[in-house]
Short mmCIF file of N, CA and C in Angstrom, two decimals:
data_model
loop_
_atom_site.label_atom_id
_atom_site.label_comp_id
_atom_site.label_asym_id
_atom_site.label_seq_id
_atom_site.Cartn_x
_atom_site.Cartn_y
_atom_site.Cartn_z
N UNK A 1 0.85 -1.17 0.00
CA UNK A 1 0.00 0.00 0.00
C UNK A 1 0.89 1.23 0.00
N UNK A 2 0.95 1.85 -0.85
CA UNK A 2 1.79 2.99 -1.02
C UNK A 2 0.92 4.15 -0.32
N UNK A 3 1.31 5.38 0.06
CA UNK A 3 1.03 6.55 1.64
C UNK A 3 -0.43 6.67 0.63
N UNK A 4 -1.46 6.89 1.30
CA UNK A 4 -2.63 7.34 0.84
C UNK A 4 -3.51 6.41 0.29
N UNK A 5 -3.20 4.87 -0.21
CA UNK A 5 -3.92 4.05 -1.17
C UNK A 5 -4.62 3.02 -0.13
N UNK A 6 -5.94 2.59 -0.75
CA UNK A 6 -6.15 1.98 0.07
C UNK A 6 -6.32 0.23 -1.11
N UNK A 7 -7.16 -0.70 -0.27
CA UNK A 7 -6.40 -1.96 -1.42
C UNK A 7 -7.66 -2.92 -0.30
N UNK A 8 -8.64 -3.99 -0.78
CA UNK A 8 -9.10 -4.81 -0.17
C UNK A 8 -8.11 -5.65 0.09
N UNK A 9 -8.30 -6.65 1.25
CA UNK A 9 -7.40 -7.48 1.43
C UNK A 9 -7.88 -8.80 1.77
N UNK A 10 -7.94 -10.06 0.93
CA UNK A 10 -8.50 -11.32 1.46
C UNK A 10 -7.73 -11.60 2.56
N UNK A 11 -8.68 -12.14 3.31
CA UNK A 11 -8.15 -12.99 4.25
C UNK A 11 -7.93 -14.79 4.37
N UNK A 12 -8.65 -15.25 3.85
CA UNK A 12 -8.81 -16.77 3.46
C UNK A 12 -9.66 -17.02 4.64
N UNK A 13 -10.42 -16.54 5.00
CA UNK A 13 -11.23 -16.72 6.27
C UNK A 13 -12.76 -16.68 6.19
N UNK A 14 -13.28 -17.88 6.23
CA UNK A 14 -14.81 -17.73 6.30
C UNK A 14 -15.57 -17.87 7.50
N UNK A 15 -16.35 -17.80 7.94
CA UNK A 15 -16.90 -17.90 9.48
C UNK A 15 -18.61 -18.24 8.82
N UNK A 16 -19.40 -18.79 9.89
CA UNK A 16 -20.34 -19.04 10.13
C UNK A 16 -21.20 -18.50 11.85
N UNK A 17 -21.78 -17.23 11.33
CA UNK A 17 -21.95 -16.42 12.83
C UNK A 17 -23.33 -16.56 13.06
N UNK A 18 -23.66 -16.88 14.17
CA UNK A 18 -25.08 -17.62 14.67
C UNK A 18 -26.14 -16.12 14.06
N UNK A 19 -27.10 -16.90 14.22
CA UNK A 19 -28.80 -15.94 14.39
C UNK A 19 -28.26 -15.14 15.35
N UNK A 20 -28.74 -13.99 15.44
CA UNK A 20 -28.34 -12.92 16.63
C UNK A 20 -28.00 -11.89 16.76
N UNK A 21 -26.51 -12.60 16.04
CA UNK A 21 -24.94 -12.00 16.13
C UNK A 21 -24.37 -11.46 14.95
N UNK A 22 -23.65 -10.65 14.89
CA UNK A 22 -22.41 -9.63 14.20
C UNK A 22 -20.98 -9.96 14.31
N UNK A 23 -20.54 -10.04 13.30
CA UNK A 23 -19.20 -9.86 13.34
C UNK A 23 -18.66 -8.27 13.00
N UNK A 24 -17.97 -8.12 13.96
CA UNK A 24 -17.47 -6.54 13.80
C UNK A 24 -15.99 -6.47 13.31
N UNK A 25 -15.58 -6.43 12.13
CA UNK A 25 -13.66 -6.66 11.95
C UNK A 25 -13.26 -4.96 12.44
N UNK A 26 -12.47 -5.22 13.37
CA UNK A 26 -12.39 -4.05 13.94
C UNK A 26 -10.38 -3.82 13.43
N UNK A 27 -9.81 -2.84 13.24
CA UNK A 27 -8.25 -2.44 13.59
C UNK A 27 -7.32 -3.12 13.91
N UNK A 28 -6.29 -3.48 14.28
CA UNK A 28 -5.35 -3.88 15.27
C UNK A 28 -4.63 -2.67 15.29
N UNK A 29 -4.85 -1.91 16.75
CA UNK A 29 -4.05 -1.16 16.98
C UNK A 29 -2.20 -1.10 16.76
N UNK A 30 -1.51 -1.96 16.66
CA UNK A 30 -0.46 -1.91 16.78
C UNK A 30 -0.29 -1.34 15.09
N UNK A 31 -0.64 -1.89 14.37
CA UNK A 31 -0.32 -1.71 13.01
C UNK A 31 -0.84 -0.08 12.33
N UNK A 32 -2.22 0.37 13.07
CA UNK A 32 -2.24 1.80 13.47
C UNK A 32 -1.15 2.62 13.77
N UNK A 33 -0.54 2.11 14.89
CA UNK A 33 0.57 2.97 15.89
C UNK A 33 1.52 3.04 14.87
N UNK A 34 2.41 1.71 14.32
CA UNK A 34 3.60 1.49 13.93
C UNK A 34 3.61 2.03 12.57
N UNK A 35 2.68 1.56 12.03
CA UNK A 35 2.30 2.06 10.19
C UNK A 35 0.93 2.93 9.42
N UNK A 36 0.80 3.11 10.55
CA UNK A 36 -0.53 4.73 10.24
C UNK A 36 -1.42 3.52 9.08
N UNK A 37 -1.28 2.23 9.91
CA UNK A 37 -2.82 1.24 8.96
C UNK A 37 -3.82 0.97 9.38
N UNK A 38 -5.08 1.09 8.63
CA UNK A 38 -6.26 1.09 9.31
C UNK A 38 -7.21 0.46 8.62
N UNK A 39 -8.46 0.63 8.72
CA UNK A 39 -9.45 0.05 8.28
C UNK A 39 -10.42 1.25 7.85
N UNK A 40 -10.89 1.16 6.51
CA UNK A 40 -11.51 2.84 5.79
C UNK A 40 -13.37 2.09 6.47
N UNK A 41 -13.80 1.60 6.42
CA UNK A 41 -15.37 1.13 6.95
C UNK A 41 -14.79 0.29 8.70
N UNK A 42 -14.27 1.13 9.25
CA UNK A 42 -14.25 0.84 10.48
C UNK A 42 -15.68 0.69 11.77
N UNK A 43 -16.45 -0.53 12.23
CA UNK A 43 -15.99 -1.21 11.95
C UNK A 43 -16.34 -1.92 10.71
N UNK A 44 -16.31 -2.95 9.84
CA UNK A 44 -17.04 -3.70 8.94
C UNK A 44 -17.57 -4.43 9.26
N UNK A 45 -18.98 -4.59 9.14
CA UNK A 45 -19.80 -5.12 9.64
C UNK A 45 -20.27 -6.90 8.56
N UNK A 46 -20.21 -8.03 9.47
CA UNK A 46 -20.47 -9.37 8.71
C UNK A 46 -21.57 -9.72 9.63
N UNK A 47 -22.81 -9.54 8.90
CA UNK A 47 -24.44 -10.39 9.16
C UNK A 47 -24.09 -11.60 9.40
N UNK A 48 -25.25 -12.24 10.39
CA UNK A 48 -25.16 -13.89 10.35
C UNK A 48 -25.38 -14.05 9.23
N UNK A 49 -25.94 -13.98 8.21
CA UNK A 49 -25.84 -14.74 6.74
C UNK A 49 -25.06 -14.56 5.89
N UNK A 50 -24.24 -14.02 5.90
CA UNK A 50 -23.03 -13.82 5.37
C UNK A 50 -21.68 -15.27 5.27
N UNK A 51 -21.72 -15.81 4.22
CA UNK A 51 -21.10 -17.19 4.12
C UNK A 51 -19.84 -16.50 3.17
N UNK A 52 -19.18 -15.73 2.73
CA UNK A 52 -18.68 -15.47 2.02
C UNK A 52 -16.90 -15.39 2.74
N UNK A 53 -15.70 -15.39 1.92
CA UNK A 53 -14.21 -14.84 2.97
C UNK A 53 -14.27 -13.59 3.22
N UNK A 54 -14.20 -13.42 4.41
CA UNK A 54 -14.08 -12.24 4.72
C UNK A 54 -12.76 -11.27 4.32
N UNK A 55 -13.18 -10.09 3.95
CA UNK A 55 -12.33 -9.20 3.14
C UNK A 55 -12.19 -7.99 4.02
N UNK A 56 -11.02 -7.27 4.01
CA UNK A 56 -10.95 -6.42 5.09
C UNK A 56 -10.23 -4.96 3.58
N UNK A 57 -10.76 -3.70 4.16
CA UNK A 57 -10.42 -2.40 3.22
C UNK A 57 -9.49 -1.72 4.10
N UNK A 58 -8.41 -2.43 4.08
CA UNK A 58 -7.08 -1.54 4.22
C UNK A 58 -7.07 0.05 3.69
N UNK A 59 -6.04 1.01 4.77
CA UNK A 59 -5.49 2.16 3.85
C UNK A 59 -4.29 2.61 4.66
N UNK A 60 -3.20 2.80 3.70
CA UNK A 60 -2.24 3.87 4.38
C UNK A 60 -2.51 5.04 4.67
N UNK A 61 -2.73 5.10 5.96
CA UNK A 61 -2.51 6.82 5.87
C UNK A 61 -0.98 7.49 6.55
N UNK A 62 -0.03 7.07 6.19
CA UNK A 62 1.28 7.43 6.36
C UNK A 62 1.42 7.83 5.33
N UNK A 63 1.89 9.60 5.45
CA UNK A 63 2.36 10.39 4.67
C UNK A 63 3.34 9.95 3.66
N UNK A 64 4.54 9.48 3.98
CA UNK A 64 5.39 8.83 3.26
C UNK A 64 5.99 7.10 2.98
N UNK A 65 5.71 6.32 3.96
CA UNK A 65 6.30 5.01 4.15
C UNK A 65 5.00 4.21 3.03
N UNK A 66 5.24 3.19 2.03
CA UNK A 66 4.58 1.94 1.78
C UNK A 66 4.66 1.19 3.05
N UNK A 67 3.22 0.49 2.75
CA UNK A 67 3.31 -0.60 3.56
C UNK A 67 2.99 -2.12 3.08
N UNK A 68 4.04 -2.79 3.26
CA UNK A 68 3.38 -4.40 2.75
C UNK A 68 2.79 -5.24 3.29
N UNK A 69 1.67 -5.61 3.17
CA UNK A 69 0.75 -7.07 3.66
C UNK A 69 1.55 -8.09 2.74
N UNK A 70 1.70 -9.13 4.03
CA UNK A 70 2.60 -10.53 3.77
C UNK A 70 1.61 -11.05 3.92
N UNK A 71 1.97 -12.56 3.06
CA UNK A 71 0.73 -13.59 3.63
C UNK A 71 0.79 -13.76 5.29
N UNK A 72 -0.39 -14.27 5.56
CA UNK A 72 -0.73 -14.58 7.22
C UNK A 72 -0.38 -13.77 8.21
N UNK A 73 -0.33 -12.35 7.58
CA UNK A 73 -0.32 -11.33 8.38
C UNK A 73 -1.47 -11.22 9.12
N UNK A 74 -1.30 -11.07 10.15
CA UNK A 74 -2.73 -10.16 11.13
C UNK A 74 -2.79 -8.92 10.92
N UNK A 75 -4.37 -8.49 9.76
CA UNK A 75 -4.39 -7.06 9.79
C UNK A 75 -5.46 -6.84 10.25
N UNK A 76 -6.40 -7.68 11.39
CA UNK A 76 -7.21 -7.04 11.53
C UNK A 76 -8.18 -7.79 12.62
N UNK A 77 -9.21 -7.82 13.19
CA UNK A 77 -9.46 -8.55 14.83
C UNK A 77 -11.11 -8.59 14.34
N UNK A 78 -11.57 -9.65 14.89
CA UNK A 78 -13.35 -9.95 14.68
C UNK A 78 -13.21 -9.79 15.90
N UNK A 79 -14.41 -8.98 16.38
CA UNK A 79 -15.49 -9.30 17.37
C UNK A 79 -16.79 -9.58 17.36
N UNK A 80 -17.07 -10.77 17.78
CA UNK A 80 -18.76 -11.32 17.61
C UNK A 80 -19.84 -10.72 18.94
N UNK A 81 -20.91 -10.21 17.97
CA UNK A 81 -21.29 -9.80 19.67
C UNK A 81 -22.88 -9.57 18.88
N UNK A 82 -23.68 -10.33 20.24
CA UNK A 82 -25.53 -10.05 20.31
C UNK A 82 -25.52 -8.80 19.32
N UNK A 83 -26.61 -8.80 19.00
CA UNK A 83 -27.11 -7.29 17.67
C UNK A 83 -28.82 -8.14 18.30
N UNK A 84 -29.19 -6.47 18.42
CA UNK A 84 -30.77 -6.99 18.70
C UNK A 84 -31.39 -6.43 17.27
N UNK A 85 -32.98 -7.01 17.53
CA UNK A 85 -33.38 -7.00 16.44
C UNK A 85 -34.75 -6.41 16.19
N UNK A 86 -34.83 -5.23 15.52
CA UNK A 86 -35.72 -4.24 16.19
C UNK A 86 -36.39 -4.00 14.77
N UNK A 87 -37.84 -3.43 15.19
CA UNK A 87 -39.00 -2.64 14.26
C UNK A 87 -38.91 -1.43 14.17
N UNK A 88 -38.25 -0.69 12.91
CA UNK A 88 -38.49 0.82 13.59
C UNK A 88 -39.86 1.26 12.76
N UNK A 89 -40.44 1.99 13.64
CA UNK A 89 -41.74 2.57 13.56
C UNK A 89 -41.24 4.14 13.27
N UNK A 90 -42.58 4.59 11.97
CA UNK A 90 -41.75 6.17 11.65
C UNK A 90 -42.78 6.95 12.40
N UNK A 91 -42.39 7.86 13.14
CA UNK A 91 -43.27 9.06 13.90
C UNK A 91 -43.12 10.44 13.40
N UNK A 92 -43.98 10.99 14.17
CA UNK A 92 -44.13 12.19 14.29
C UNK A 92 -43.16 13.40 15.13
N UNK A 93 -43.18 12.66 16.15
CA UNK A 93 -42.45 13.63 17.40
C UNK A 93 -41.96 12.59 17.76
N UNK A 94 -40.54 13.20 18.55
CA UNK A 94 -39.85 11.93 19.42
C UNK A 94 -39.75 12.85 20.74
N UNK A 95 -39.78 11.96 21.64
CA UNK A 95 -40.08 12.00 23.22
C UNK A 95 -38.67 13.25 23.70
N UNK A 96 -38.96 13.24 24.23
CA UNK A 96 -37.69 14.81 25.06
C UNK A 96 -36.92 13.84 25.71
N UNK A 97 -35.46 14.43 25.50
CA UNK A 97 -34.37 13.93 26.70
C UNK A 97 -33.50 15.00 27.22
N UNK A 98 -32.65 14.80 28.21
CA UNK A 98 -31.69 15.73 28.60
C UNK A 98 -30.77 16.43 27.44
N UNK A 99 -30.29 15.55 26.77
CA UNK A 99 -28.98 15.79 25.51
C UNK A 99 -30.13 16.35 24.30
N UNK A 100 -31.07 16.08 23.99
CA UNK A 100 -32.11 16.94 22.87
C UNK A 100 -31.64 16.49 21.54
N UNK A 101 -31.08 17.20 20.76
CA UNK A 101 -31.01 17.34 19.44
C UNK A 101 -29.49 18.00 19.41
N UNK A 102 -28.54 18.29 20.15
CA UNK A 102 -27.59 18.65 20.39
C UNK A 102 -26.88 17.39 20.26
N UNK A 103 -25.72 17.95 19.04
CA UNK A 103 -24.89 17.10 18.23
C UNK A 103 -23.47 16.68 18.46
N UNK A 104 -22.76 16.84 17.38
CA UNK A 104 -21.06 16.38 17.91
C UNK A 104 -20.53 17.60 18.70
N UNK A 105 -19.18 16.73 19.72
CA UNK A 105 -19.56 17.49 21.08
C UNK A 105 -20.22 17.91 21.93
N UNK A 106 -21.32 17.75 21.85
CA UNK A 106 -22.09 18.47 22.98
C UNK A 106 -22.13 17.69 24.50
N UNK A 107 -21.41 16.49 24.47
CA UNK A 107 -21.32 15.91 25.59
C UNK A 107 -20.40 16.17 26.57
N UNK A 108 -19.09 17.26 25.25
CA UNK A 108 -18.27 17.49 26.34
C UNK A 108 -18.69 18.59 27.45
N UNK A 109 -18.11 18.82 28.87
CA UNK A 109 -18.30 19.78 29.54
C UNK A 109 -16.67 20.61 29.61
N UNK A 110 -16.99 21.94 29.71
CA UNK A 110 -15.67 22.69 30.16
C UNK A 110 -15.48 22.61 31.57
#
């Protein structure tokens, strides 16, 4: 991956993830830290029906260094986890809360 490009990357990895559940391919920080590599659809999301190898969207974002994916490199971490499974209903008004309609940042306090 040359500074800026990004490149899918097979993994040779297929999984079978119950009714429920999500697979989340999340980062590996170290490869972040060391080689400014990441994941551009952070996280990527794999449905239980999803039978396919999982493919991960690499990108450099290091200004200057390439970076090479070797075979059986670790570029990247699943986490499986419950996903509930919901009806959304379209309304009219939505109910009042403390935080409102107040957007990015607004959680911070000075």
């Amino acid at each position: 991956l040359e500074p800026g490009e990004r490149a899918i990357v097979c993994t040779g990895i297929a999984v079978e993830i119950p009714e429920g559940y999500a697979g989340f391919v999340q980062p590996r920080s170290g490869l972040a830290a060391r080689h400014g590599v990441g994941i551009v659809n952070s996280p990527g999301l794999i449905d239980s029906g999803y039978r396919g190898e999982i493919r991960v969207v690499l990108i450099n974002t290091d200004a200057s260094e390439p970076f090479t994916v070797e075979p059986g490199m670790r570029v990247a971490q699943l986490v499986i986890a419950p996903v509930a499974s919901v009806r959304l209903v379209e309304v009219t008004d939505l109910a009042t809360s403390e935080r409102g309609s107040r957007g990015f940042g607004s959680s911070v306090r000075d």
